[in-house]
C-alpha positions as a printed NumPy array, in Angstrom:
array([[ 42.108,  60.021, 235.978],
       [ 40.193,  59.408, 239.257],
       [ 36.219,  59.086, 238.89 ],
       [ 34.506,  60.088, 241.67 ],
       [ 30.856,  58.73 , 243.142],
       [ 29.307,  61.762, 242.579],
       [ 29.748,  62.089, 238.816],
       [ 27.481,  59.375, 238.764],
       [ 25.201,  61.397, 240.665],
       [ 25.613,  64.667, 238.426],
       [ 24.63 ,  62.556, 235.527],
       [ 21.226,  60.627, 236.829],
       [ 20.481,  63.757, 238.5  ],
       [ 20.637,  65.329, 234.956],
       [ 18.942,  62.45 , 233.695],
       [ 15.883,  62.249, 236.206],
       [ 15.568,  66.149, 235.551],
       [ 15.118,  65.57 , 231.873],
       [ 12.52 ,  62.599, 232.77 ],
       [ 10.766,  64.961, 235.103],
       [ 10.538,  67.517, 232.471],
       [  8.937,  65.327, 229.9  ],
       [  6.663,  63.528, 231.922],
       [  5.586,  67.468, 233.249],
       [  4.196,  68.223, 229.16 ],
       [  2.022,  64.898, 229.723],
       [  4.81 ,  62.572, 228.246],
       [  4.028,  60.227, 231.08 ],
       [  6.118,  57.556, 229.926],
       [  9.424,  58.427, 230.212],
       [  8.439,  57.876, 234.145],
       [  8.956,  54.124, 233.261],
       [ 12.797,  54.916, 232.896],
       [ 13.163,  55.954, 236.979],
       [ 12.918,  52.314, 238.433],
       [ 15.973,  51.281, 236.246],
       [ 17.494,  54.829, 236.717],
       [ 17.148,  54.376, 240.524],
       [ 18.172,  50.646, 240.825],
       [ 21.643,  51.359, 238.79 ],
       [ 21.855,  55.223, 241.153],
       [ 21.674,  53.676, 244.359],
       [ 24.523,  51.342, 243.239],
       [ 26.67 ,  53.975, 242.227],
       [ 26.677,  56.701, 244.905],
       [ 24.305,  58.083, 247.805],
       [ 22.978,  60.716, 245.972],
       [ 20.286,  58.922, 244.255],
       [ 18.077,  60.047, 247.531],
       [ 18.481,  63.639, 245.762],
       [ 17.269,  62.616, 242.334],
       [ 14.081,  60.564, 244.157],
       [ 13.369,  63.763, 246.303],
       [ 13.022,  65.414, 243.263],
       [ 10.869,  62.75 , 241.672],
       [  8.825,  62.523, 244.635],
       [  8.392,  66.22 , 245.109],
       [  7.36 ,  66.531, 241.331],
       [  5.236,  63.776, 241.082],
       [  3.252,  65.243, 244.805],
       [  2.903,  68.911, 243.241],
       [  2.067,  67.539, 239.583],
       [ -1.007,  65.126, 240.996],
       [ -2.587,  68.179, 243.032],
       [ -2.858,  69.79 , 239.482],
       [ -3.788,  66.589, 237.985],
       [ -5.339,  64.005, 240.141],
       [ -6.647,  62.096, 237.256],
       [ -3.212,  61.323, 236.406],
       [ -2.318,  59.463, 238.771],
       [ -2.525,  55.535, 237.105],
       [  0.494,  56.756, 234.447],
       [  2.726,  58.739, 237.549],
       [  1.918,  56.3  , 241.035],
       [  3.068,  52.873, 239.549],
       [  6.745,  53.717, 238.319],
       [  7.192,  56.523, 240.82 ],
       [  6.532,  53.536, 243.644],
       [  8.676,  51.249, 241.336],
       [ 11.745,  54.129, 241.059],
       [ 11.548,  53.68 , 245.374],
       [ 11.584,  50.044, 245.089],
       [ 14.196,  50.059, 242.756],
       [ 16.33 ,  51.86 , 245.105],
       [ 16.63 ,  48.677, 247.508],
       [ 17.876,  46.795, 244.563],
       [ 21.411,  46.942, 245.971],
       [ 23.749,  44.739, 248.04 ],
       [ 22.549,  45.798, 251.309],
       [ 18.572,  46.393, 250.748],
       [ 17.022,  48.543, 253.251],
       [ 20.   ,  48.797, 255.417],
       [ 21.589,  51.289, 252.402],
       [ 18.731,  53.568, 253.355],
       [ 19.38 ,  52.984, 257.166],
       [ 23.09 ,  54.077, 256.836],
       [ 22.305,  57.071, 254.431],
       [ 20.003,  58.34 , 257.111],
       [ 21.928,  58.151, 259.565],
       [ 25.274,  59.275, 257.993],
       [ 23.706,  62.173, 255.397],
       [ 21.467,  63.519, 257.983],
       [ 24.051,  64.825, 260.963],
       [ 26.611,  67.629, 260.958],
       [ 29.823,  66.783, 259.506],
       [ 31.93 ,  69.614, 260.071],
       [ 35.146,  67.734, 258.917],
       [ 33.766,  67.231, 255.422],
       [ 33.499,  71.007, 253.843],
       [ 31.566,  69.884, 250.681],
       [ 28.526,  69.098, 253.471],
       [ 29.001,  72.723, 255.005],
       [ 26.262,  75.321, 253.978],
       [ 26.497,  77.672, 251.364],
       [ 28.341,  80.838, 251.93 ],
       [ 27.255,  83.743, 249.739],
       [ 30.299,  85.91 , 250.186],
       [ 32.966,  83.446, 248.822],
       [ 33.342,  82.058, 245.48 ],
       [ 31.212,  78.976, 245.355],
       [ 28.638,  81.872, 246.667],
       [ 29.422,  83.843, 243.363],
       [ 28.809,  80.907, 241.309],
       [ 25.176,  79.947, 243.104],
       [ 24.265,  84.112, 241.962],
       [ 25.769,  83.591, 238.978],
       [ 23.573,  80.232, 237.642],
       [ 20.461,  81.604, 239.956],
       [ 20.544,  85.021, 237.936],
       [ 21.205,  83.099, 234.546],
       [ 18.339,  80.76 , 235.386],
       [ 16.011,  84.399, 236.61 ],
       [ 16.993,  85.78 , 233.136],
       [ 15.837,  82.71 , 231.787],
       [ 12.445,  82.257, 233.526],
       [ 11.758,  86.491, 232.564],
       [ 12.242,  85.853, 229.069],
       [ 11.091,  82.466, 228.154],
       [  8.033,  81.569, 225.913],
       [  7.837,  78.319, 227.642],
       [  4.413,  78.34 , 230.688],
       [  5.697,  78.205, 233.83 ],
       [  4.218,  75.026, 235.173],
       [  3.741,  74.72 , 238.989],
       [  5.552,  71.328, 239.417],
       [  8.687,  72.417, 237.669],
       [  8.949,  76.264, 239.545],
       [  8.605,  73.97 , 242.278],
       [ 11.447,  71.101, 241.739],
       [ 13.626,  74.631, 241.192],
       [ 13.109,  76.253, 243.703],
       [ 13.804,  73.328, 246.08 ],
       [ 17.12 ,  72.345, 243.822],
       [ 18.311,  76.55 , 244.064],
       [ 17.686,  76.028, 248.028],
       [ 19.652,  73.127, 248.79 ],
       [ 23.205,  74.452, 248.341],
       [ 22.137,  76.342, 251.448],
       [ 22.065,  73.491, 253.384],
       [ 25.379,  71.864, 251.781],
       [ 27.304,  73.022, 249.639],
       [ 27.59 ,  69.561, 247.529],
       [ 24.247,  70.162, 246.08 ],
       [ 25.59 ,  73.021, 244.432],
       [ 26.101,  71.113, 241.343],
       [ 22.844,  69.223, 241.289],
       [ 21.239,  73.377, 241.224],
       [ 23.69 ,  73.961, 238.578]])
């Protein structure tokens, strides 16, 4: 059996959105889990920049709702980034990724957008009207932070298909 990169990246990815989620119903702690989460991710595969987009995104939205918060979500959020250059190559891993996940790469068709009329494009409907069904009839509040965090995880397999799994 062949394990590729990016099952470690399915997992953390999994595992940061669960840590998100907690620390979203005031369980601040589980934040303290990210720098360790981060330093093993960007060890493992490239998509750790994902996972600490998502972080980042949900710890930006979450302090405009509650700036008083900010002493439990600012110190391991900053340690989850440093934790990233914990890695054979420091800074220069974020240097590469840059400049190697940020360009058109038409030979590689998991980095190709989205499209809707195909089968990977019945899948994305499929999960996003699952996940509609499930908004409409949960009890749960629908807190700001986390409506965001989806709707920027249901929009990236627009822009590559490879996040499709990360929206799944």
């Amino acid at each position: 059996a062949v394990l590729r990169p990016q099952m470690y990246t399915f997992l953390l990815f999994a595992l940061t959105l669960l840590i998100v989620c907690r620390a979203e119903e005031g369980e601040y702690g589980w934040l303290w889990a990210t720098p360790a989460v981060f330093a093993a991710w960007a060890n493992l595969h490239g998509g750790f920049l994902a996972g600490l987009g998502i972080v980042l995104t949900w710890a930006l939205v979450h302090l405009v709702q509650h700036p008083r918060a900010w002493r439990r979500i600012v110190p391991p959020t900053f340690l989850a980034v440093l934790g990233t250059l914990a890695n054979p190559y420091g800074v220069q891993l974020w240097l590469f990724l840059l400049r190697t996940a940020t360009v058109k790469r038409p030979e590689i068709t998991e980095w190709q957008p989205m499209e809707l009329v195909s089968v990977i494009g019945a899948i994305y409907v499929l999960v996003l009207c699952m996940a509609a069904v499930g908004w409409v009839w949960t009890r749960r509040p629908r807190r700001p932070a986390l409506v965001v965090v989806f709707l920027i995880s249901a929009l990236l397999p627009w822009t590559a298909v490879r996040h499709l799994p990360l929206f799944t």
